[in-house]
Coordinates of N, CA and C in Angstrom, one line a residue:
Chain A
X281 N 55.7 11.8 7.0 CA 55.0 12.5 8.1 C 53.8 13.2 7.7
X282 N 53.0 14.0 8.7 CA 51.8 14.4 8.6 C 50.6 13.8 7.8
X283 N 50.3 12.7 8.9 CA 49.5 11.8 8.2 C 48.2 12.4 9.0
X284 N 46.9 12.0 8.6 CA 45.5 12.8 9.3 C 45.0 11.6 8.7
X285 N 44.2 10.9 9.7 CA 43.0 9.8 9.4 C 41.8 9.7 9.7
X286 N 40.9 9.9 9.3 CA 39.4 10.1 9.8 C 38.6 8.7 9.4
X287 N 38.0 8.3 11.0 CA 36.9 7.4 10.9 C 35.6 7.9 11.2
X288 N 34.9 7.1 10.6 CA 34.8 5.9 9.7 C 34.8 6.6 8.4
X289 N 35.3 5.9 7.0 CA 35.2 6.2 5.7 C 34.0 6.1 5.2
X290 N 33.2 5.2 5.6 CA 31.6 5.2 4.8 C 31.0 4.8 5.9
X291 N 29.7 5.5 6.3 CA 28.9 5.3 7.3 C 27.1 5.4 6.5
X292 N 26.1 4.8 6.4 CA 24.7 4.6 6.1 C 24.3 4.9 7.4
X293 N 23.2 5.6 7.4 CA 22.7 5.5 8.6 C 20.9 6.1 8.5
X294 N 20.0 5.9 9.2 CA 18.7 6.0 9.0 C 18.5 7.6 9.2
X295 N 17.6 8.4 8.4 CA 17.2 9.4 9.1 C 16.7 9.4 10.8
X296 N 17.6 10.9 11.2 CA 17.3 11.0 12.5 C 18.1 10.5 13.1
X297 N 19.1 9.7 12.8 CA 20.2 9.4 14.0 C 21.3 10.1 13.8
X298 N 22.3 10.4 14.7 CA 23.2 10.7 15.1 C 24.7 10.0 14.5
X299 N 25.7 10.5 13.8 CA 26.8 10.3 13.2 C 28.1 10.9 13.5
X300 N 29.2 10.3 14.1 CA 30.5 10.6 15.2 C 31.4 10.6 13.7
X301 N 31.9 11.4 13.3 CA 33.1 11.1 12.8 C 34.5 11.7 13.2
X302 N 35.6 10.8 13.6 CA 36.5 11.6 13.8 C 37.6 11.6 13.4
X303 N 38.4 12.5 13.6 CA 39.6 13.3 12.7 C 40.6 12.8 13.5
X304 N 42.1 12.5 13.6 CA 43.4 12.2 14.0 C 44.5 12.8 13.4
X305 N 45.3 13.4 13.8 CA 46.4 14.0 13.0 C 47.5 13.0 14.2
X306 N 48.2 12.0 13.4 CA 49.2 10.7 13.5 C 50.4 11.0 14.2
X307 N 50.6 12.0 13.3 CA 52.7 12.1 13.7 C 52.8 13.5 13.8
X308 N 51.5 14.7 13.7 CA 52.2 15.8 14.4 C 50.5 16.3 15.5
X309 N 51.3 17.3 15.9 CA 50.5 18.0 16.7 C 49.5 19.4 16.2
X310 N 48.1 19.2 16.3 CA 47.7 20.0 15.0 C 46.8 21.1 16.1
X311 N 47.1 22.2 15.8 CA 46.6 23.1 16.3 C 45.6 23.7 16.0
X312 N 45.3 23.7 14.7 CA 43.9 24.0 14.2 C 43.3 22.9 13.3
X313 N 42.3 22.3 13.4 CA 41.7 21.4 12.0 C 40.2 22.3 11.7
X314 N 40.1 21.8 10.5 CA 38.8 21.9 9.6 C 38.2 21.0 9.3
X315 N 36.7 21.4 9.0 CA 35.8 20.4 8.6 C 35.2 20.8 7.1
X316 N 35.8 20.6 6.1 CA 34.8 20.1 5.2 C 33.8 19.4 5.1
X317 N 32.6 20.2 3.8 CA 32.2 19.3 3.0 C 31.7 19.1 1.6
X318 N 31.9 18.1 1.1 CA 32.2 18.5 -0.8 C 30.7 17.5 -1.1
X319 N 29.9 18.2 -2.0 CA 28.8 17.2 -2.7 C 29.2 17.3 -4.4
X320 N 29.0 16.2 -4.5 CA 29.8 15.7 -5.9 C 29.8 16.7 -7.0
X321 N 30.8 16.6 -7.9 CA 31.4 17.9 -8.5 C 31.4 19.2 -8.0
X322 N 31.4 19.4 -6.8 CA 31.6 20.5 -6.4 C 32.9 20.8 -5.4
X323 N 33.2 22.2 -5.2 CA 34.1 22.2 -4.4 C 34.5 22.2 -3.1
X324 N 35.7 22.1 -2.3 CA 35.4 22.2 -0.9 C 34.6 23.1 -0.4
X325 N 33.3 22.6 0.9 CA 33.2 24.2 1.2 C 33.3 24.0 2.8
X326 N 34.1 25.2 3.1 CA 34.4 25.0 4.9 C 33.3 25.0 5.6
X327 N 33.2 24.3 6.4 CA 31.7 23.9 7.3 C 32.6 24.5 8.7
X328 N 33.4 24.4 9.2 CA 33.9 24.9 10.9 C 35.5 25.2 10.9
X329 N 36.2 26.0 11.8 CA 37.0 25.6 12.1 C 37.2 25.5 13.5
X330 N 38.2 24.6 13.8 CA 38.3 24.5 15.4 C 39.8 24.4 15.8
X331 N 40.0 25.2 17.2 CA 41.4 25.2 17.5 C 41.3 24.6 19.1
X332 N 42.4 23.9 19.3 CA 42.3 22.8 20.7 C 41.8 23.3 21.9
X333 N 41.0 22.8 22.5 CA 40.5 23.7 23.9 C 39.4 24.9 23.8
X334 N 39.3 25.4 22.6 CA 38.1 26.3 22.5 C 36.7 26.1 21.4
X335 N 36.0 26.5 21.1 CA 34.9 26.9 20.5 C 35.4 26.6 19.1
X336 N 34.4 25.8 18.3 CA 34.8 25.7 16.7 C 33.9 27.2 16.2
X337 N 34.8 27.6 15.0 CA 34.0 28.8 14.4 C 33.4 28.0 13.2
X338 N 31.7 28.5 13.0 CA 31.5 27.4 12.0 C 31.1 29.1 11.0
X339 N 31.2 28.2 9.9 CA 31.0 29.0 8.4 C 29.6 29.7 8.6
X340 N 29.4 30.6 7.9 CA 28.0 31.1 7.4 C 26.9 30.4 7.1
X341 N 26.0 29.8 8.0 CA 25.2 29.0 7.3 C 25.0 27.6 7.5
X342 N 26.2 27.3 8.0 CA 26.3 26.0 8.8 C 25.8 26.2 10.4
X343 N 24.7 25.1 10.7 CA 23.9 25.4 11.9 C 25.1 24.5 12.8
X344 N 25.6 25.3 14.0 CA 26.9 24.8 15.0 C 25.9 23.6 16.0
X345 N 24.3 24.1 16.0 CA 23.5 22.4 16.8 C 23.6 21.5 16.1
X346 N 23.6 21.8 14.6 CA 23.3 20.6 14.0 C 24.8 19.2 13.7
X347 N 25.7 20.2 13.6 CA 27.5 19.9 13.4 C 27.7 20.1 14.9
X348 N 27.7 19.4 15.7 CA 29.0 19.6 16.7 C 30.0 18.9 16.6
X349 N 31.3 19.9 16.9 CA 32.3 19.9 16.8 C 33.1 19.9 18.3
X350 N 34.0 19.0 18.1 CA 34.7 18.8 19.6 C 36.3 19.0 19.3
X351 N 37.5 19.4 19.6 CA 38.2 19.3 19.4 C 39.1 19.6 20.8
X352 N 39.2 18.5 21.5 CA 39.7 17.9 23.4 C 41.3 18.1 23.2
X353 N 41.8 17.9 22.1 CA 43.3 17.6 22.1 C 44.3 18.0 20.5
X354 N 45.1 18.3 21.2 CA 45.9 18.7 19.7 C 46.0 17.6 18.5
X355 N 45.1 16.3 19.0 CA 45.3 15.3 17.8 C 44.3 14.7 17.3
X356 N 43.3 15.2 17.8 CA 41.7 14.2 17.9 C 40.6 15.7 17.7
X357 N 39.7 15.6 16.6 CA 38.6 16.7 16.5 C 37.5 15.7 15.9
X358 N 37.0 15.9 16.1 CA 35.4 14.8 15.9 C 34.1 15.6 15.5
X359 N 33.4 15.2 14.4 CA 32.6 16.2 13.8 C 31.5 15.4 14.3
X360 N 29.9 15.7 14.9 CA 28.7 14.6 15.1 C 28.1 15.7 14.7
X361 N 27.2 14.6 13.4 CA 25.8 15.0 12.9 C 24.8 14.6 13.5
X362 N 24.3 15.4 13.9 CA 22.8 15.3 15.2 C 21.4 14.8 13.9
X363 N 21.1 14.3 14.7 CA 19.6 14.0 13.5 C 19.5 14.1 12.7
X364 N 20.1 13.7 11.6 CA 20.8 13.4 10.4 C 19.8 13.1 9.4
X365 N 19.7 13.7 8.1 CA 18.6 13.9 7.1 C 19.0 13.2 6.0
X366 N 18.0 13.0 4.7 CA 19.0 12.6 3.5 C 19.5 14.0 3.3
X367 N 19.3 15.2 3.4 CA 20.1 16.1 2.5 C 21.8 16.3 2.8
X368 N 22.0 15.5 4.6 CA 23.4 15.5 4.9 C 24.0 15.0 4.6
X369 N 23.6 13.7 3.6 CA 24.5 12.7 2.9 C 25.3 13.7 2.3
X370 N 26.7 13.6 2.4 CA 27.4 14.0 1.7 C 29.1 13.5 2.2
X371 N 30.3 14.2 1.3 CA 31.6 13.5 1.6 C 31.8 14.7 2.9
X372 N 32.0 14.3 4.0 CA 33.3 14.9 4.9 C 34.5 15.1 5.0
X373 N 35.4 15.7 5.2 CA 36.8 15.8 4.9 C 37.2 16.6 6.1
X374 N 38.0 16.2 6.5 CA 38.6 17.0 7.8 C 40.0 17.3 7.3
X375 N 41.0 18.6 7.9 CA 42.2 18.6 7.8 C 42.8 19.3 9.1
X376 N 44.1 19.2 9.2 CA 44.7 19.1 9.8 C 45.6 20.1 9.5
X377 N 46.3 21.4 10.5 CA 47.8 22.0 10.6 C 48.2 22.0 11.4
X378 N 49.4 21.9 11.4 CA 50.5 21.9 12.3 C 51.3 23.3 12.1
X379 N 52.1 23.5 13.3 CA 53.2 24.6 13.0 C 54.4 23.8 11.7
X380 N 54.2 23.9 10.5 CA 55.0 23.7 9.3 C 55.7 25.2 8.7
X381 N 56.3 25.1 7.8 CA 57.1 26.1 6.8 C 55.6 26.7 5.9
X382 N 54.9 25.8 5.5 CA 53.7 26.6 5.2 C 53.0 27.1 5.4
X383 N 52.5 26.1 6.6 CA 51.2 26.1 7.0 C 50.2 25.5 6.3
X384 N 50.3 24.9 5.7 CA 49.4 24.1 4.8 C 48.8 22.9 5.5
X385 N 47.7 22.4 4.9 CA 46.6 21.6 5.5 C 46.6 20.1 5.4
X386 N 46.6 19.8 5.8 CA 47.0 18.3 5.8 C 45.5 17.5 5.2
X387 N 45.3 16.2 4.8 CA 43.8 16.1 5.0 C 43.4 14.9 5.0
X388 N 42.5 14.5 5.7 CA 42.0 12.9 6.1 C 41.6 12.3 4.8
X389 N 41.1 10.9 4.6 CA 40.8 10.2 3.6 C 39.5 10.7 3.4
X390 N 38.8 11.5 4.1 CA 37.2 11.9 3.7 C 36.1 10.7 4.4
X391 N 35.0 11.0 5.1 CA 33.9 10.0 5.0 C 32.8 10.4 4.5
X392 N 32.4 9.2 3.7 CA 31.2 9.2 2.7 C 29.9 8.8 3.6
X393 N 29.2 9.7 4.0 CA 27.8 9.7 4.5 C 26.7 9.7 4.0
X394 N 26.2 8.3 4.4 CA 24.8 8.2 3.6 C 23.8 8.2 4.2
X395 N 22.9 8.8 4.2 CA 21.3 9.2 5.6 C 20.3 9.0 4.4
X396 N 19.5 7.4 5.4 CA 18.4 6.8 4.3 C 16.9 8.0 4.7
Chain B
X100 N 36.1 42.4 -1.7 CA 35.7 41.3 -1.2 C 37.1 40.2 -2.1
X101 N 37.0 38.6 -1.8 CA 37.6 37.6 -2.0 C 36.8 36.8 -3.2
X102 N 37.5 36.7 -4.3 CA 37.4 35.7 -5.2 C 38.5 34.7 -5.8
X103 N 38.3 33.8 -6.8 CA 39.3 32.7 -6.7 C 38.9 31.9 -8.3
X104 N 39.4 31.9 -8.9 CA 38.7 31.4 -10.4 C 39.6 30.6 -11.2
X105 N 39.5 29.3 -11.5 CA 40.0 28.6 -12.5 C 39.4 27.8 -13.7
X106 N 39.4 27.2 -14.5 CA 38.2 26.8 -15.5 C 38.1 25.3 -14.9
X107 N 37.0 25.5 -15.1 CA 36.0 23.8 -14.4 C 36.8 22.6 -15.3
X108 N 37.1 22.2 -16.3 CA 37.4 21.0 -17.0 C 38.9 21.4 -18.1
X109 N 39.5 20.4 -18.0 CA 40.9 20.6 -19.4 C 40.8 19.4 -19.7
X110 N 41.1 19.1 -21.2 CA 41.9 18.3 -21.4 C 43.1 17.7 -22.3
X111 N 43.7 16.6 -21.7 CA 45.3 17.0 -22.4 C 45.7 15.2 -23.0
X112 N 46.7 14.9 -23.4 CA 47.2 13.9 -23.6 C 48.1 13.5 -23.3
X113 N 48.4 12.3 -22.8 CA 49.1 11.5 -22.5 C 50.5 11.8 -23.1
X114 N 51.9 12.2 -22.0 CA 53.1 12.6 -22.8 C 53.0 13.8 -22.7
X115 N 52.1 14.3 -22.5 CA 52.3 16.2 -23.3 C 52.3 16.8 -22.2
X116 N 52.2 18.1 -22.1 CA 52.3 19.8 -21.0 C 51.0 20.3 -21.2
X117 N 50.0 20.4 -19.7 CA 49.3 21.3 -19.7 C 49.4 22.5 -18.4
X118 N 48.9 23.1 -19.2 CA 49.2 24.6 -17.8 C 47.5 24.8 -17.1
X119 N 47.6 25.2 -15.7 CA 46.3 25.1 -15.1 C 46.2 26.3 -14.7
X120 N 45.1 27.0 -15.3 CA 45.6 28.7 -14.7 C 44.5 28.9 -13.8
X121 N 44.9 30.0 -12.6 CA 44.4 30.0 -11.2 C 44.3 31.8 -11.3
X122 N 43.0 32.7 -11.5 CA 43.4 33.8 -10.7 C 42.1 34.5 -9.4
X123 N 43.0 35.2 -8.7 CA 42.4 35.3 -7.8 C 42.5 37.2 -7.6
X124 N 41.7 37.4 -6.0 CA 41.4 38.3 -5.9 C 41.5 38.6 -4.7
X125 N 42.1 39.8 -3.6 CA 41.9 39.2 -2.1 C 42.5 40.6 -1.4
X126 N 42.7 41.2 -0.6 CA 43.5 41.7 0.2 C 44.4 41.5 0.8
X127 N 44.4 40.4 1.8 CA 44.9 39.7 2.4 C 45.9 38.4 1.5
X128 N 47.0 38.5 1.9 CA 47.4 37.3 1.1 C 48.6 36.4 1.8
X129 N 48.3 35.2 2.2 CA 49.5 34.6 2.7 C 50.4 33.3 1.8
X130 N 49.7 33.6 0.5 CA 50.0 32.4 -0.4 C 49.3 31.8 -1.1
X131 N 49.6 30.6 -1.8 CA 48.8 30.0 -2.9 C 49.1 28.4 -3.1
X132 N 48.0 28.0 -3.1 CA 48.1 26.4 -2.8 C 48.0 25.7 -4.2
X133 N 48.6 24.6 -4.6 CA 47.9 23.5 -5.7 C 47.4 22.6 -4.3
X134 N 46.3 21.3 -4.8 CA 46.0 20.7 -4.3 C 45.8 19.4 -5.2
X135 N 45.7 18.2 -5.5 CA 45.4 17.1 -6.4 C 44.4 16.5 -5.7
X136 N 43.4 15.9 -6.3 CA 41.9 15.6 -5.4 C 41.4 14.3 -6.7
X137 N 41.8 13.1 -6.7 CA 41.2 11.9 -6.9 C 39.8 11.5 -6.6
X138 N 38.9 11.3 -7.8 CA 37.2 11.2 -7.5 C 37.5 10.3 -6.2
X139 N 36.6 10.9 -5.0 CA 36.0 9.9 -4.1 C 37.5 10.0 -3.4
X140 N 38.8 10.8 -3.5 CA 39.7 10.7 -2.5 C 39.6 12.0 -2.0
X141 N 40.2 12.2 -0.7 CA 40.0 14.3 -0.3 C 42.2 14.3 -1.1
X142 N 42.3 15.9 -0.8 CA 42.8 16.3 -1.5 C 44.0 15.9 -0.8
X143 N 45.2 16.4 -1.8 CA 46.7 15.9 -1.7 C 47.4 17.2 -1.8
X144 N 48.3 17.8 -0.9 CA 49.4 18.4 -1.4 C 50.3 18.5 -2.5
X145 N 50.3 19.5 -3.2 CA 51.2 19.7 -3.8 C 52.3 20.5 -4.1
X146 N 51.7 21.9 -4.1 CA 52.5 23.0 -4.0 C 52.2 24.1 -3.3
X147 N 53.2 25.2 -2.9 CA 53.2 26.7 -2.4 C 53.9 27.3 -2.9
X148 N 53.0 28.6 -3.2 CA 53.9 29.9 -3.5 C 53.6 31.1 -2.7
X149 N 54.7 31.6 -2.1 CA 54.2 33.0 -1.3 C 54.9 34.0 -2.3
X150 N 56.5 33.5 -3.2 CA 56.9 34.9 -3.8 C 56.4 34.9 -5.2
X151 N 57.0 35.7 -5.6 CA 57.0 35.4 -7.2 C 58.0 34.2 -7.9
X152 N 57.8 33.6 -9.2 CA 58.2 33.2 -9.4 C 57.6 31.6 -9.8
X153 N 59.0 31.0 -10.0 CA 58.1 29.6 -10.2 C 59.1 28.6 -9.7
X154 N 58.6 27.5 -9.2 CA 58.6 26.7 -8.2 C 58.9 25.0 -8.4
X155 N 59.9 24.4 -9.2 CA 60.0 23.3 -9.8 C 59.9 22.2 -8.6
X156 N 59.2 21.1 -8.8 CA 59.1 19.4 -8.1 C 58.7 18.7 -9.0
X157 N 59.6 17.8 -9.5 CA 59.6 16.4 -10.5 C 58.9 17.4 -11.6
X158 N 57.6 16.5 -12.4 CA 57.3 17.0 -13.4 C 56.3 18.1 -13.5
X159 N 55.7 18.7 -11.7 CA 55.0 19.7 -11.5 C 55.7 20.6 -11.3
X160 N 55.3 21.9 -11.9 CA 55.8 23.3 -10.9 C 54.6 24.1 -10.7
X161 N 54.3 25.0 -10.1 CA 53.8 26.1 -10.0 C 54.0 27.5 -9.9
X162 N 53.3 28.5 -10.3 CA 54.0 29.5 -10.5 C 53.3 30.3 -10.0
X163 N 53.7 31.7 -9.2 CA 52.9 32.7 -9.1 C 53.2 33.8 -9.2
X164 N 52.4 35.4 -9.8 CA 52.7 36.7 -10.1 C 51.5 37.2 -8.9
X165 N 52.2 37.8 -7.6 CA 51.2 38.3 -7.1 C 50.6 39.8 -7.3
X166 N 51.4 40.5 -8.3 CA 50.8 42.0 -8.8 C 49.7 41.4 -9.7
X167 N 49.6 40.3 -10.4 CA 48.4 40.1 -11.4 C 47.6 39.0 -10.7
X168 N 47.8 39.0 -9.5 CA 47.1 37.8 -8.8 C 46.6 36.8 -9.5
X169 N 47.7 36.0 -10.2 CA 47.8 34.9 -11.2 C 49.0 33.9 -10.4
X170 N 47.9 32.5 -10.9 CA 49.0 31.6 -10.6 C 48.8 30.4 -11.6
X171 N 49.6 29.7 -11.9 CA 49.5 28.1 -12.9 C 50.5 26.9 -12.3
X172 N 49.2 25.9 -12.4 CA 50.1 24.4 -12.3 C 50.6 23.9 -13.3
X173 N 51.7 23.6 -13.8 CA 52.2 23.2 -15.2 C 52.7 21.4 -14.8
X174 N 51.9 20.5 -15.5 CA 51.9 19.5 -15.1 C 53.1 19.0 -16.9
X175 N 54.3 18.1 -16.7 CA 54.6 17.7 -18.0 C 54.5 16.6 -18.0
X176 N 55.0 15.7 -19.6 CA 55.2 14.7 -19.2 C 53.8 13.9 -18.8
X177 N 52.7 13.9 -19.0 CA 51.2 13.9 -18.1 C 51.2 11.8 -18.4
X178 N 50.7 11.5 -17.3 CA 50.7 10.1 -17.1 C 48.8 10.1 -17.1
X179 N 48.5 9.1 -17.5 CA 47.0 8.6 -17.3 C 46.5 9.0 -15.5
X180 N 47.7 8.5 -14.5 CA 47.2 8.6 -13.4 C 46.8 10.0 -12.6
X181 N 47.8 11.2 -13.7 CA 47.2 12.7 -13.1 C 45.8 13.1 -13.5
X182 N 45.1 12.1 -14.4 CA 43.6 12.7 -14.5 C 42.8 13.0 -13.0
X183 N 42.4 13.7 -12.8 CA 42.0 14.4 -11.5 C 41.4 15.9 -11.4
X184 N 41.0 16.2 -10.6 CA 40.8 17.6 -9.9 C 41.7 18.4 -9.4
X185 N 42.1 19.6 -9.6 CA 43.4 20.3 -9.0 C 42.5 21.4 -8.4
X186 N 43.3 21.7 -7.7 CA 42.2 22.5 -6.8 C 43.2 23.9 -6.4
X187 N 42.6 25.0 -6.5 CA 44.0 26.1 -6.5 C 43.1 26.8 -5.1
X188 N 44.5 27.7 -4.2 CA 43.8 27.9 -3.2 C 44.8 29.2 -2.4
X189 N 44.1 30.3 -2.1 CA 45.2 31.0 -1.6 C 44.8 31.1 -0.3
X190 N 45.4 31.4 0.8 CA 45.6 31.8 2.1 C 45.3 33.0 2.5
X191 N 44.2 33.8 3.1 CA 43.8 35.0 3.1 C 44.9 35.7 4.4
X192 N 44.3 36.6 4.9 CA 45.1 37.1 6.1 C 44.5 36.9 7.3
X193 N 43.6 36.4 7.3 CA 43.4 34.9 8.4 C 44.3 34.0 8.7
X194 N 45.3 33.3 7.4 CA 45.3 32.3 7.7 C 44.7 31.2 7.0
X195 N 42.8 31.2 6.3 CA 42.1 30.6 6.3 C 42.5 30.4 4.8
X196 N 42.1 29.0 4.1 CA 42.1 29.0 2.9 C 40.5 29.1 2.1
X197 N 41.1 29.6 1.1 CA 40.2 30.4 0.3 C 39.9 29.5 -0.9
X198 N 39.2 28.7 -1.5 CA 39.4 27.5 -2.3 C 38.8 27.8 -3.6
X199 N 39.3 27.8 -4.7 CA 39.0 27.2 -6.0 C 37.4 26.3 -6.3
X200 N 36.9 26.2 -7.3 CA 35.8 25.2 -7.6 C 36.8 23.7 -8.2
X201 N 38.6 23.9 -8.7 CA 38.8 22.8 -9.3 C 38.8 22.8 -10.6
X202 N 39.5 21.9 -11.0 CA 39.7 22.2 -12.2 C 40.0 20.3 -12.8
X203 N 38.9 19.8 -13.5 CA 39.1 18.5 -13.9 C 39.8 18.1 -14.7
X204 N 41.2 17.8 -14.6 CA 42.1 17.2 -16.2 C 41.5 15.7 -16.5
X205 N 41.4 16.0 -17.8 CA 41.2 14.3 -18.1 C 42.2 13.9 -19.1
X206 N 42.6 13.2 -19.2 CA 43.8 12.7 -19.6 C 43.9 11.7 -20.9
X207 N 43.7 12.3 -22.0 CA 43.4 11.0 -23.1 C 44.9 10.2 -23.6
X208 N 44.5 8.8 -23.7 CA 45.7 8.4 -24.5 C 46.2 9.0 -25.8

């Protein structure tokens, strides 16, 4: 159980366009997800959170025009990069909680974004 | 304020025990995460600790002292395939996790 899958895994795309990725949590019902993002050797760093039906909180520093974040339903959160640069190239990672014993995060396979 | 510290790189050998030490710093505290993170994969569950103590699954445990806001992943037994990223992480009183930079085991024969 608590599987989370995020499309697409690798996406290329031209400077200036726009990039949909989105999050699915499978077999439970996820009440809050996150958005990561990690640039190589480094560590996660939280870019939003979003809880179903309301407003994502985004991190310090992360522009919320430039990330929109949608999260319509307890199982679907979708991250779009608006006009998209090379400096956005980077991995995304979304995750996923449910009501569990821990509370711990569940987390998608990551998409690898590349902005020529 | 919140901080979170483990050493950037270890390395160990094939067959043997290495310990992954984690300390942190926080007010708030709802716990302590391991995480396993494969180049180019996002990260994998592993462990929690909210009390003291230590915490056995297969050949991992983890442990935590929250008076010395210390915690370690003790990996035995180590196979080629645990070379990876571990990623330590506590839970503030948000809720929110608080994350590590990782910690790279590389794993020699």
């Amino acid at each position: 159980g608590a599987v989370v899958s995020q499309h697409p895994s690798r996406v290329i795309c031209k400077s200036g366009t726009s990039v949909k990725i989105e999050c699915r949590s499978l077999d439970f019902q996820a009440t809050t997800m996150f958005w990561y993002r990690q640039f190589p050797k480094q560590s996660l760093m939280l870019m939003a959170t979003s809880n179903e039906g309301s407003k994502a909180t985004y991190e310090q520093g992360v522009e919320k025009d430039k990330f929109l974040i949608n999260h319509a339903s307890l199982t679907l959160s979708t991250l779009t990069v608006t006009s998209a640069h090379p400096e956005d190239s980077s991995f995304y990672i979304c995750s996923a909680r449910g009501e569990t014993d821990y509370n711990e995060q569940f987390f998608g396979p990551g998409t690898r974004l590349t902005v020529l | 304020g919140q901080n979170i510290d483990q050493p950037t790189e270890m390395t160990a050998t094939e067959g043997a025990i290495v310990q992954i030490n984690c300390t942190y710093q926080t007010s708030g505290f709802n716990g302590l995460f391991w995480y396993q993170q494969h180049a180019g994969e996002a990260p994998t569950f592993l462990s929690y600790n909210v009390l003291d103590g230590l915490e056995e699954k297969g050949r991992f445990s983890s442990f935590l002292s929250r008076s010395k806001g210390y915690s370690y992943l003790l990996l035995k037994e180590l196979q080629m395939k645990d070379s990876a990223s571990y990623l330590c992480a506590f839970m503030d009183s948000n809720y929110q996790l608080i994350w590590g930079a990782g910690t790279k085991l590389i794993i020699k024969p």
